[in-house]
Amino acid sequence: MSRPALLVGGRLLDPSQGLDAPGTILIRDGRIEACGPDIAGPEEAEVVDVGGLVVAPGFIDVHVHFREPGDEHKETIQSGAKCAVAGGFTTVWTMPNTDPPIDDPAAVGFVRASGERARGARVFPVGAASRGLRGEQMTEVGELVAAGAVAVSDDGNPIWNAGLLRRLLEYTQTFGVPVLQHAEDRDLACGGVMNEGKVATALGLRGVPNAAEAGMVARDCLIAELTGGHLHVCHVSTRESVEHIRRAKERAAHVTAEVTPHHLALTEDAVRFYRTEAKMNPPLRTEDDRAAVIEALADGTIDIIATDHAPHHYEEKEREFDDAPFGVVGLETALGIAVLELVETGMLTLGELVERLSCGPARIMGLEGGTLRPGSPGDIVVFDPAERWVVDPSTFLSGSHNTPFLGLELVGRVRATWVGGELRFRLPRESSPARRQSPSYAEKGGL
Amino acid sequence: MSASASRTPPEGLGLGKDLTGLQHLTGAQIKGILDTAEPFKEISERRIKKVPVLRGKTIVNLFLEPSTRTRISFEFAEKRLSADTVNIAASGSSVQKGESLVDTARNLEAMRIDMVVIRHGSSGAARFLADRIPSNVINAGDGQHEHPTQALLDLLTIRDRFGSLAGRRVCIIGDVRHSRVARSDIWGLLRCGAEVAVCGPRTLIPLGIEELGVAVLSRVEEAIEWAEALYVLRLQLERMDGGFVPSLREYNRFFGISRARLERAPRDIAVLHPGPMNRGVEIDSDVADGPWSLILPQVTNGVAVRMAVLYLLAGGQPELAESAKEAEG
């Protein structure tokens, strides 16, 4: 094991224990050994002066696409895990819609092993819910979990067969994993490429109505209530979906939900001029929907933020809108967007934001981490909540640059990330982030 | 007609490099194009139908979706202005081999062309091309987005018939959802001060259309009661497969424009159609060939309007159009 590290002079921000105070953290043997105001480390400890920045439990993103195997030109598990720590994420869940899909134990083992080797964020595979993501036959959920899968999903494809979803929500209870559902009625979506409404009508693009998502969310919530299984609703984008989730929670169904930074920040107006960087599924909606998902995140109806990080190659996005693939990258801009849109606007406190990014995902998914409590994994993010910076995709560590936030000034920037007590990312103190190097704080002693 | 040309500002219309749609044009710009088209009408009536306005200019007609009328109309307009033209269709071209639109465009550009007229199946394709090459780009129909020269010829035809566009009541009937012609006509008519309604089965009327500033009528009888001009859209036969309309027979019965319906109109009514027609579906033959029809004048005006657009984008001044066509050939 590496030397113990002592992070001094930070603002410890850990909603899991109601902590927001100056203090010190001692990391030893990969875990947090102590956390509080008056902590002294052993003599051999490396001392890192955090210089008043926020020290929080590492962020957890339960929804990313790392494209390996099959589309390594977009993202590899290596590049994905590295860009995750650059965004302050210490744990990511990778969706199984790769080529081939992650629908057997060997594939799950491949993702886990590749994640270990990447030495970025912890990479946990979500297994396919149905073989081949075809929505017909349940995968060997027990075998997938035994091999290291943390959830099951057919993400990208909705589980349309209500009987299959019912059986999944029942069967997964033995193994304690959630079913993550991309809610979209494909008959209503009808090949749409953006939100249905005035903007789509003017652009002559096929639209996807809110009901395509909300109708399936309503049905899924009823099945969750029927079965007692854990349904997690991915990337909520509409006011109507929020209402169905709120009602299901009132009725004590085991339903949780996530929202993406882009649905918190943008509306369908971003699609004007056929910007393929703003093409994603579910599509960007109206201002009314945006207000509804922000409000739902604030009141807890939507539990957490997840990025739906979906890398695509430049050439695939540089084409006619109809033909461009859905999806945007999000790991490296999530914090900056969230502070800008939620904290600066007074919708959330900084502590509440850390809860939605870290403690919340750990709590709803039953994960270790998401806390600075002694004994927890040494997964820590240090960030400057006030730093303003401009999004320049050429500096991304991700294999792809397809962001709708190009040139936007964000607030809040990750400075360093520890995973399992090891410094896995550090933003160079000066100069362009393009020169981010392999992390080593030892020679400088500070951030 | 040349008197109306004097209404355009002497410094030109400020159309910019391209014509990708009418949505972002002003009423004055649209009127300026129509006024410029007036003197060009006469060229097509001459025995020698050619003037040297675009001599030495190279124009590529990039038609990546089937088209007869629009392509031929553009080609006549280009040839009558003495431009050199090349036609590219999807089949038999590098596009069929999987070349991307941006690569096709850059290769054309490398051959030093001046203008591209593009027809493409994806909404936004003309804008996409215009943003990536320095040549002038004219949208000859992009997906379900816009077809600006079609709308301009429609506006010219309605103006010829009624003397003005302001205050005219025009109802667009049929498959508005999938129609680029409808969108361009809506923008063009609204910018010129006309009142616009749309009418058709609700499955073919897109959500949010009212927010563009048009009324929605659900029965064709109401449309005939209200309108001075009916713009009848082509019903794409593949819409039946999409389940938007149960049968052609039913469509004709409830939404087709027939002589019997028009004879009950409270006023003299004009009927337009962008072609090609499905006779007996959206329009009956005795309407298409009857006194109401402006369908062939539309086709004739198409050449003049396209000549005007080519002339203006090539840098021609609207007020000089009359003299330009008289120049030595």
mmCIF file of N, CA, C and O in Angstrom, chain A residues 248-279:
data_model
loop_
_atom_site.group_PDB
_atom_site.id
_atom_site.type_symbol
_atom_site.label_atom_id
_atom_site.label_comp_id
_atom_site.label_asym_id
_atom_site.label_seq_id
_atom_site.Cartn_x
_atom_site.Cartn_y
_atom_site.Cartn_z
ATOM 1 N N ALA A 248 -45.741 7.503 -7.204
ATOM 2 C CA ALA A 248 -45.265 6.163 -6.847
ATOM 3 C C ALA A 248 -44.528 6.185 -5.512
ATOM 4 O O ALA A 248 -44.678 5.277 -4.688
ATOM 5 N N LYS A 249 -43.759 7.234 -5.277
ATOM 6 C CA LYS A 249 -43.026 7.324 -4.013
ATOM 7 C C LYS A 249 -43.994 7.516 -2.847
ATOM 8 O O LYS A 249 -43.788 6.949 -1.769
ATOM 9 N N GLU A 250 -45.044 8.296 -3.082
ATOM 10 C CA GLU A 250 -46.048 8.484 -2.028
ATOM 11 C C GLU A 250 -46.703 7.151 -1.676
ATOM 12 O O GLU A 250 -47.103 6.926 -0.538
ATOM 13 N N ARG A 251 -46.800 6.284 -2.654
ATOM 14 C CA ARG A 251 -47.409 4.971 -2.425
ATOM 15 C C ARG A 251 -46.369 3.943 -2.018
ATOM 16 O O ARG A 251 -46.627 2.734 -2.020
ATOM 17 N N ALA A 252 -45.167 4.421 -1.712
ATOM 18 C CA ALA A 252 -44.105 3.585 -1.148
ATOM 19 C C ALA A 252 -43.602 2.510 -2.104
ATOM 20 O O ALA A 252 -43.065 1.489 -1.676
ATOM 21 N N ALA A 253 -43.770 2.746 -3.410
ATOM 22 C CA ALA A 253 -43.112 1.849 -4.366
ATOM 23 C C ALA A 253 -41.609 2.104 -4.297
ATOM 24 O O ALA A 253 -41.170 3.220 -3.990
ATOM 25 N N HIS A 254 -40.816 1.064 -4.598
ATOM 26 C CA HIS A 254 -39.363 1.232 -4.558
ATOM 27 C C HIS A 254 -38.896 1.790 -5.903
ATOM 28 O O HIS A 254 -38.409 1.063 -6.771
ATOM 29 N N VAL A 255 -39.115 3.086 -6.065
ATOM 30 C CA VAL A 255 -38.779 3.758 -7.318
ATOM 31 C C VAL A 255 -37.783 4.872 -7.015
ATOM 32 O O VAL A 255 -37.985 5.651 -6.085
ATOM 33 N N THR A 256 -36.697 4.896 -7.787
ATOM 34 C CA THR A 256 -35.744 6.004 -7.705
ATOM 35 C C THR A 256 -35.571 6.561 -9.110
ATOM 36 O O THR A 256 -35.995 5.945 -10.086
ATOM 37 N N ALA A 257 -34.952 7.753 -9.182
ATOM 38 C CA ALA A 257 -34.863 8.405 -10.488
ATOM 39 C C ALA A 257 -33.648 9.307 -10.568
ATOM 40 O O ALA A 257 -33.135 9.785 -9.553
ATOM 41 N N GLU A 258 -33.216 9.507 -11.802
ATOM 42 C CA GLU A 258 -32.065 10.372 -12.072
ATOM 43 C C GLU A 258 -32.426 11.415 -13.120
ATOM 44 O O GLU A 258 -33.388 11.248 -13.880
ATOM 45 N N VAL A 259 -31.635 12.493 -13.157
ATOM 46 C CA VAL A 259 -31.776 13.510 -14.200
ATOM 47 C C VAL A 259 -30.366 13.870 -14.662
ATOM 48 O O VAL A 259 -29.421 13.812 -13.875
ATOM 49 N N THR A 260 -30.239 14.218 -15.936
ATOM 50 C CA THR A 260 -28.911 14.533 -16.470
ATOM 51 C C THR A 260 -28.620 16.027 -16.363
ATOM 52 O O THR A 260 -29.552 16.848 -16.328
ATOM 53 N N PRO A 261 -27.351 16.393 -16.350
ATOM 54 C CA PRO A 261 -27.010 17.826 -16.360
ATOM 55 C C PRO A 261 -27.595 18.557 -17.570
ATOM 56 O O PRO A 261 -28.041 19.699 -17.449
ATOM 57 N N HIS A 262 -27.642 17.886 -18.744
ATOM 58 C CA HIS A 262 -28.137 18.625 -19.909
ATOM 59 C C HIS A 262 -29.636 18.870 -19.841
ATOM 60 O O HIS A 262 -30.107 19.895 -20.324
ATOM 61 N N HIS A 263 -30.385 17.961 -19.206
ATOM 62 C CA HIS A 263 -31.811 18.250 -19.051
ATOM 63 C C HIS A 263 -32.060 19.307 -17.969
ATOM 64 O O HIS A 263 -33.103 19.960 -17.983
ATOM 65 N N LEU A 264 -31.100 19.473 -17.060
ATOM 66 C CA LEU A 264 -31.210 20.540 -16.072
ATOM 67 C C LEU A 264 -30.859 21.896 -16.668
ATOM 68 O O LEU A 264 -31.289 22.932 -16.177
ATOM 69 N N ALA A 265 -30.040 21.877 -17.726
ATOM 70 C CA ALA A 265 -29.484 23.146 -18.220
ATOM 71 C C ALA A 265 -30.094 23.641 -19.523
ATOM 72 O O ALA A 265 -30.101 24.842 -19.773
ATOM 73 N N LEU A 266 -30.590 22.731 -20.350
ATOM 74 C CA LEU A 266 -30.936 23.123 -21.720
ATOM 75 C C LEU A 266 -32.397 22.802 -22.053
ATOM 76 O O LEU A 266 -33.015 21.957 -21.410
ATOM 77 N N THR A 267 -32.888 23.472 -23.088
ATOM 78 C CA THR A 267 -34.218 23.162 -23.615
ATOM 79 C C THR A 267 -34.098 22.878 -25.107
ATOM 80 O O THR A 267 -33.024 23.004 -25.700
ATOM 81 N N GLU A 268 -35.252 22.557 -25.701
ATOM 82 C CA GLU A 268 -35.289 22.244 -27.134
ATOM 83 C C GLU A 268 -34.733 23.371 -27.993
ATOM 84 O O GLU A 268 -34.347 23.141 -29.138
ATOM 85 N N ASP A 269 -34.688 24.569 -27.445
ATOM 86 C CA ASP A 269 -34.144 25.680 -28.236
ATOM 87 C C ASP A 269 -32.700 25.437 -28.654
ATOM 88 O O ASP A 269 -32.228 26.002 -29.639
ATOM 89 N N ALA A 270 -31.992 24.588 -27.890
ATOM 90 C CA ALA A 270 -30.595 24.301 -28.223
ATOM 91 C C ALA A 270 -30.470 23.555 -29.553
ATOM 92 O O ALA A 270 -29.389 23.482 -30.130
ATOM 93 N N VAL A 271 -31.585 22.998 -30.032
ATOM 94 C CA VAL A 271 -31.548 22.231 -31.284
ATOM 95 C C VAL A 271 -31.652 23.144 -32.501
ATOM 96 O O VAL A 271 -31.356 22.752 -33.623
ATOM 97 N N ARG A 272 -32.078 24.375 -32.301
ATOM 98 C CA ARG A 272 -32.198 25.304 -33.435
ATOM 99 C C ARG A 272 -30.919 25.292 -34.252
ATOM 100 O O ARG A 272 -29.840 25.131 -33.703
ATOM 101 N N PHE A 273 -31.039 25.502 -35.526
ATOM 102 C CA PHE A 273 -29.902 25.442 -36.456
ATOM 103 C C PHE A 273 -29.347 24.022 -36.564
ATOM 104 O O PHE A 273 -28.219 23.822 -36.962
ATOM 105 N N TYR A 274 -30.173 23.059 -36.182
ATOM 106 C CA TYR A 274 -29.820 21.643 -36.395
ATOM 107 C C TYR A 274 -28.506 21.273 -35.730
ATOM 108 O O TYR A 274 -27.671 20.579 -36.303
ATOM 109 N N ARG A 275 -28.314 21.745 -34.508
ATOM 110 C CA ARG A 275 -27.063 21.414 -33.797
ATOM 111 C C ARG A 275 -27.134 19.968 -33.320
ATOM 112 O O ARG A 275 -27.865 19.638 -32.387
ATOM 113 N N THR A 276 -26.337 19.125 -33.952
ATOM 114 C CA THR A 276 -26.377 17.708 -33.576
ATOM 115 C C THR A 276 -25.786 17.483 -32.187
ATOM 116 O O THR A 276 -26.034 16.448 -31.576
ATOM 117 N N GLU A 277 -25.026 18.447 -31.673
ATOM 118 C CA GLU A 277 -24.514 18.327 -30.296
ATOM 119 C C GLU A 277 -25.659 18.375 -29.292
ATOM 120 O O GLU A 277 -25.464 18.055 -28.114
ATOM 121 N N ALA A 278 -26.813 18.833 -29.718
ATOM 122 C CA ALA A 278 -27.961 18.895 -28.803
ATOM 123 C C ALA A 278 -28.959 17.781 -29.105
ATOM 124 O O ALA A 278 -30.104 17.837 -28.680
ATOM 125 N N LYS A 279 -28.514 16.770 -29.851
ATOM 126 C CA LYS A 279 -29.395 15.629 -30.142
ATOM 127 C C LYS A 279 -29.108 14.514 -29.151
ATOM 128 O O LYS A 279 -28.008 13.965 -29.126
#
